[in-house]
Amino acid sequence: MTRPIAVRRLTSLDEFKAVQHLERTVWGMDPIPIHQTLTAVKNGGILIGSFDGDRLVGFCYAFPGFDGKRTYLCSHMMGVDPSYRGMGLGKRMKWAQREWALSRGYSLITWTYDPLESVNASLNLNALRAICSTYVENCYGEMDDELNRGLPTDRFQVEWWLDSPHVTNPAPPPTTMDLHRRVCDWFVNPDGLPQLPENVEQTLAGAEHFPDATDSLLVPIPVRFQHIKSRDPVLARDWRMKTRTIFQALFSKGYAAAGTLRQSGEPVHYYVLQQRKRLRIDASAETKKGDES
């Protein structure tokens, strides 16, 4: 019988050391110093962990932020041991983070993630109901960890409006591609990998003709971006640069990423973009950074 995974706040130095070990396992890089995480947790932040018995198998770390207008929680890192992925631990830790944040008076949590990572996209936008209308080019500069090496660290900077109707009483998600307009096509190249066409800029040149009131737009991303990186780094960079162009153009026209869809059997997911003004959120604050790649 499988033991239940417990999710709770971390408070002891031994637990913080276990987080460092897990950071090395997940990212293969030097961990955050304990004096920094400990100080943040003592001053409005939180560190949440997932435990299989006494073993730490996941964590989620956040610290307070302030943009000159309001205080919010900046969720900087979330990692799960590779052998425990696919069990919903990320979602459980984020909902525990939300519950704690609401109890401390926060209304907004922000973080960043790589927009080409489809699993993270589904968690953040579908399961949690965060949104994104901010694209940050090369957010962290060149990074040499196993997940980010070799590409600009472009990021979606998401907003999670904790007690908004968009989160607490979401509209039923669309279930068919036919209800949306595809921004661009894609094709499978001779190596069996999904690829975007060369005329992305031409497609976006006509973006002003997209209906801006009710229609949702679809933007494809690979289902397995890390696989593409390992097989064809040039193609991975092509996806990065072309989707950068697409998202920046659509965000500038008032669209926000609000969900993802997948057609069975296709090697791509689709972001669903809607006009931000139509989403039931509080849009009165600017967001800041914090990565959960």
GROMACS .gro file of N, CA and C in nm, residues 6-9 46-50 58-63 72-80 87-103 106 108-113 119-131 156-163 167 288-293:
model
  228
    6ALA      N    1   0.253   1.374   0.259
    6ALA     CA    2   0.211   1.485   0.344
    6ALA      C    3   0.266   1.616   0.289
    7VAL      N    4   0.186   1.720   0.291
    7VAL     CA    5   0.227   1.854   0.248
    7VAL      C    6   0.214   1.948   0.367
    8ARG      N    7   0.322   2.015   0.401
    8ARG     CA    8   0.320   2.105   0.518
    8ARG      C    9   0.431   2.209   0.508
    9ARG      N   10   0.424   2.309   0.596
    9ARG     CA   11   0.526   2.413   0.603
    9ARG      C   12   0.657   2.355   0.657
   46ILE      N   13   0.729   3.192   0.280
   46ILE     CA   14   0.689   3.057   0.321
   46ILE      C   15   0.765   2.954   0.239
   47LEU      N   16   0.797   2.844   0.302
   47LEU     CA   17   0.859   2.728   0.237
   47LEU      C   18   0.773   2.607   0.270
   48ILE      N   19   0.717   2.546   0.168
   48ILE     CA   20   0.627   2.432   0.183
   48ILE      C   21   0.695   2.308   0.127
   49GLY      N   22   0.677   2.195   0.192
   49GLY     CA   23   0.739   2.072   0.147
   49GLY      C   24   0.639   1.958   0.134
   50SER      N   25   0.675   1.860   0.049
   50SER     CA   26   0.600   1.735   0.036
   50SER      C   27   0.688   1.623   0.091
   58GLY      N   28   0.945   1.718  -0.245
   58GLY     CA   29   0.904   1.835  -0.320
   58GLY      C   30   0.906   1.957  -0.231
   59PHE      N   31   0.923   2.075  -0.292
   59PHE     CA   32   0.919   2.198  -0.213
   59PHE      C   33   0.870   2.313  -0.299
   60CYS      N   34   0.821   2.416  -0.232
   60CYS     CA   35   0.774   2.538  -0.298
   60CYS      C   36   0.813   2.656  -0.209
   61TYR      N   37   0.888   2.750  -0.265
   61TYR     CA   38   0.949   2.859  -0.187
   61TYR      C   39   0.900   2.994  -0.237
   62ALA      N   40   0.857   3.081  -0.145
   62ALA     CA   41   0.807   3.214  -0.181
   62ALA      C   42   0.850   3.316  -0.078
   63PHE      N   43   0.867   3.439  -0.124
   63PHE     CA   44   0.902   3.550  -0.035
   63PHE      C   45   0.817   3.671  -0.070
   72TYR      N   46   0.267   4.164  -0.238
   72TYR     CA   47   0.222   4.037  -0.295
   72TYR      C   48   0.324   3.931  -0.256
   73LEU      N   49   0.295   3.806  -0.287
   73LEU     CA   50   0.386   3.697  -0.259
   73LEU      C   51   0.454   3.656  -0.389
   74CYS      N   52   0.585   3.653  -0.387
   74CYS     CA   53   0.664   3.617  -0.505
   74CYS      C   54   0.709   3.472  -0.488
   75SER      N   55   0.652   3.383  -0.568
   75SER     CA   56   0.681   3.240  -0.556
   75SER      C   57   0.798   3.209  -0.649
   76HIS      N   58   0.913   3.184  -0.590
   76HIS     CA   59   1.037   3.182  -0.667
   76HIS      C   60   1.075   3.046  -0.723
   77MET      N   61   1.054   2.939  -0.647
   77MET     CA   62   1.098   2.807  -0.694
   77MET      C   63   1.001   2.700  -0.647
   78MET      N   64   0.979   2.602  -0.734
   78MET     CA   65   0.907   2.481  -0.696
   78MET      C   66   0.973   2.364  -0.766
   79GLY      N   67   1.004   2.260  -0.691
   79GLY     CA   68   1.069   2.143  -0.748
   79GLY      C   69   1.015   2.014  -0.687
   80VAL      N   70   1.010   1.910  -0.769
   80VAL     CA   71   0.963   1.779  -0.725
   80VAL      C   72   1.065   1.675  -0.768
   87MET      N   73   0.224   1.302  -0.980
   87MET     CA   74   0.138   1.264  -0.868
   87MET      C   75   0.055   1.382  -0.816
   88GLY      N   76   0.066   1.496  -0.881
   88GLY     CA   77  -0.012   1.612  -0.839
   88GLY      C   78   0.046   1.688  -0.723
   89LEU      N   79   0.174   1.665  -0.691
   89LEU     CA   80   0.233   1.733  -0.575
   89LEU      C   81   0.247   1.883  -0.597
   90GLY      N   82   0.281   1.923  -0.720
   90GLY     CA   83   0.292   2.066  -0.746
   90GLY      C   84   0.162   2.138  -0.719
   91LYS      N   85   0.052   2.083  -0.767
   91LYS     CA   86  -0.079   2.143  -0.744
   91LYS      C   87  -0.112   2.148  -0.596
   92ARG      N   88  -0.085   2.042  -0.523
   92ARG     CA   89  -0.115   2.041  -0.380
   92ARG      C   90  -0.033   2.145  -0.306
   93MET      N   91   0.095   2.159  -0.339
   93MET     CA   92   0.178   2.257  -0.270
   93MET      C   93   0.133   2.399  -0.303
   94LYS      N   94   0.093   2.423  -0.428
   94LYS     CA   95   0.048   2.557  -0.464
   94LYS      C   96  -0.084   2.593  -0.393
   95TRP      N   97  -0.176   2.498  -0.381
   95TRP     CA   98  -0.300   2.529  -0.310
   95TRP      C   99  -0.274   2.549  -0.162
   96ALA      N  100  -0.178   2.477  -0.106
   96ALA     CA  101  -0.140   2.501   0.033
   96ALA      C  102  -0.077   2.640   0.047
   97GLN      N  103   0.002   2.679  -0.052
   97GLN     CA  104   0.061   2.813  -0.053
   97GLN      C  105  -0.049   2.919  -0.059
   98ARG      N  106  -0.148   2.897  -0.145
   98ARG     CA  107  -0.259   2.992  -0.156
   98ARG      C  108  -0.333   3.007  -0.024
   99GLU      N  109  -0.363   2.894   0.042
   99GLU     CA  110  -0.436   2.899   0.169
   99GLU      C  111  -0.358   2.979   0.272
  100TRP      N  112  -0.228   2.953   0.280
  100TRP     CA  113  -0.144   3.028   0.376
  100TRP      C  114  -0.140   3.176   0.339
  101ALA      N  115  -0.123   3.208   0.209
  101ALA     CA  116  -0.114   3.347   0.165
  101ALA      C  117  -0.241   3.424   0.198
  102LEU      N  118  -0.357   3.365   0.174
  102LEU     CA  119  -0.483   3.431   0.206
  102LEU      C  120  -0.495   3.458   0.356
  103SER      N  121  -0.448   3.364   0.436
  103SER     CA  122  -0.456   3.382   0.582
  103SER      C  123  -0.365   3.494   0.630
  106TYR      N  124  -0.248   3.826   0.179
  106TYR     CA  125  -0.207   3.842   0.039
  106TYR      C  126  -0.328   3.817  -0.053
  108LEU      N  127  -0.248   3.835  -0.410
  108LEU     CA  128  -0.180   3.806  -0.537
  108LEU      C  129  -0.052   3.728  -0.512
  109ILE      N  130  -0.030   3.622  -0.591
  109ILE     CA  131   0.098   3.552  -0.596
  109ILE      C  132   0.147   3.559  -0.739
  110THR      N  133   0.274   3.589  -0.758
  110THR     CA  134   0.333   3.591  -0.891
  110THR      C  135   0.450   3.494  -0.897
  111TRP      N  136   0.479   3.447  -1.018
  111TRP     CA  137   0.598   3.369  -1.041
  111TRP      C  138   0.626   3.364  -1.191
  112THR      N  139   0.738   3.308  -1.230
  112THR     CA  140   0.768   3.293  -1.371
  112THR      C  141   0.790   3.146  -1.404
  113TYR      N  142   0.772   3.114  -1.533
  113TYR     CA  143   0.806   2.980  -1.581
  113TYR      C  144   0.834   2.990  -1.730
  119VAL      N  145   0.398   2.103  -1.941
  119VAL     CA  146   0.345   2.054  -1.815
  119VAL      C  147   0.326   2.170  -1.717
  120ASN      N  148   0.425   2.258  -1.709
  120ASN     CA  149   0.412   2.374  -1.622
  120ASN      C  150   0.298   2.464  -1.667
  121ALA      N  151   0.282   2.478  -1.798
  121ALA     CA  152   0.174   2.562  -1.851
  121ALA      C  153   0.038   2.509  -1.807
  122SER      N  154   0.018   2.378  -1.819
  122SER     CA  155  -0.109   2.319  -1.781
  122SER      C  156  -0.136   2.335  -1.632
  123LEU      N  157  -0.034   2.312  -1.550
  123LEU     CA  158  -0.050   2.330  -1.405
  123LEU      C  159  -0.087   2.474  -1.372
  124ASN      N  160  -0.009   2.568  -1.424
  124ASN     CA  161  -0.026   2.707  -1.384
  124ASN      C  162  -0.157   2.767  -1.433
  125LEU      N  163  -0.193   2.740  -1.559
  125LEU     CA  164  -0.309   2.806  -1.617
  125LEU      C  165  -0.438   2.726  -1.605
  126ASN      N  166  -0.430   2.595  -1.614
  126ASN     CA  167  -0.551   2.513  -1.606
  126ASN      C  168  -0.585   2.473  -1.463
  127ALA      N  169  -0.488   2.414  -1.393
  127ALA     CA  170  -0.516   2.363  -1.259
  127ALA      C  171  -0.527   2.475  -1.156
  128LEU      N  172  -0.441   2.577  -1.168
  128LEU     CA  173  -0.439   2.685  -1.068
  128LEU      C  174  -0.520   2.806  -1.110
  129ARG      N  175  -0.541   2.824  -1.240
  129ARG     CA  176  -0.615   2.938  -1.294
  129ARG      C  177  -0.537   3.068  -1.282
  130ALA      N  178  -0.404   3.061  -1.289
  130ALA     CA  179  -0.324   3.182  -1.304
  130ALA      C  180  -0.339   3.230  -1.448
  131ILE      N  181  -0.296   3.353  -1.474
  131ILE     CA  182  -0.300   3.408  -1.609
  131ILE      C  183  -0.165   3.472  -1.638
  156PHE      N  184   0.732   3.347  -1.897
  156PHE     CA  185   0.601   3.404  -1.869
  156PHE      C  186   0.603   3.449  -1.723
  157GLN      N  187   0.555   3.568  -1.698
  157GLN     CA  188   0.541   3.619  -1.563
  157GLN      C  189   0.392   3.617  -1.528
  158VAL      N  190   0.352   3.520  -1.447
  158VAL     CA  191   0.210   3.495  -1.426
  158VAL      C  192   0.159   3.566  -1.302
  159GLU      N  193   0.028   3.582  -1.299
  159GLU     CA  194  -0.044   3.642  -1.186
  159GLU      C  195  -0.149   3.544  -1.138
  160TRP      N  196  -0.152   3.520  -1.010
  160TRP     CA  197  -0.252   3.433  -0.949
  160TRP      C  198  -0.333   3.517  -0.852
  161TRP      N  199  -0.451   3.561  -0.898
  161TRP     CA  200  -0.540   3.644  -0.816
  161TRP      C  201  -0.622   3.552  -0.728
  162LEU      N  202  -0.578   3.537  -0.603
  162LEU     CA  203  -0.613   3.424  -0.519
  162LEU      C  204  -0.762   3.410  -0.491
  163ASP      N  205  -0.831   3.520  -0.472
  163ASP     CA  206  -0.972   3.513  -0.433
  163ASP      C  207  -1.063   3.570  -0.541
  167VAL      N  208  -1.045   3.240  -1.031
  167VAL     CA  209  -0.983   3.127  -0.960
  167VAL      C  210  -1.086   3.046  -0.884
  288LYS      N  211   0.571   4.105  -1.045
  288LYS     CA  212   0.716   4.094  -1.037
  288LYS      C  213   0.758   3.952  -1.068
  289LYS      N  214   0.886   3.923  -1.049
  289LYS     CA  215   0.941   3.798  -1.096
  289LYS      C  216   0.961   3.697  -0.984
  290GLY      N  217   0.967   3.571  -1.022
  290GLY     CA  218   0.999   3.461  -0.934
  290GLY      C  219   0.982   3.334  -1.012
  291ASP      N  220   1.086   3.254  -1.030
  291ASP     CA  221   1.083   3.145  -1.127
  291ASP      C  222   1.049   3.012  -1.063
  292GLU      N  223   0.960   2.936  -1.130
  292GLU     CA  224   0.928   2.802  -1.086
  292GLU      C  225   0.949   2.705  -1.201
  293SER      N  226   1.059   2.720  -1.270
  293SER     CA  227   1.090   2.632  -1.383
  293SER      C  228   1.106   2.490  -1.331
   0.00000   0.00000   0.00000
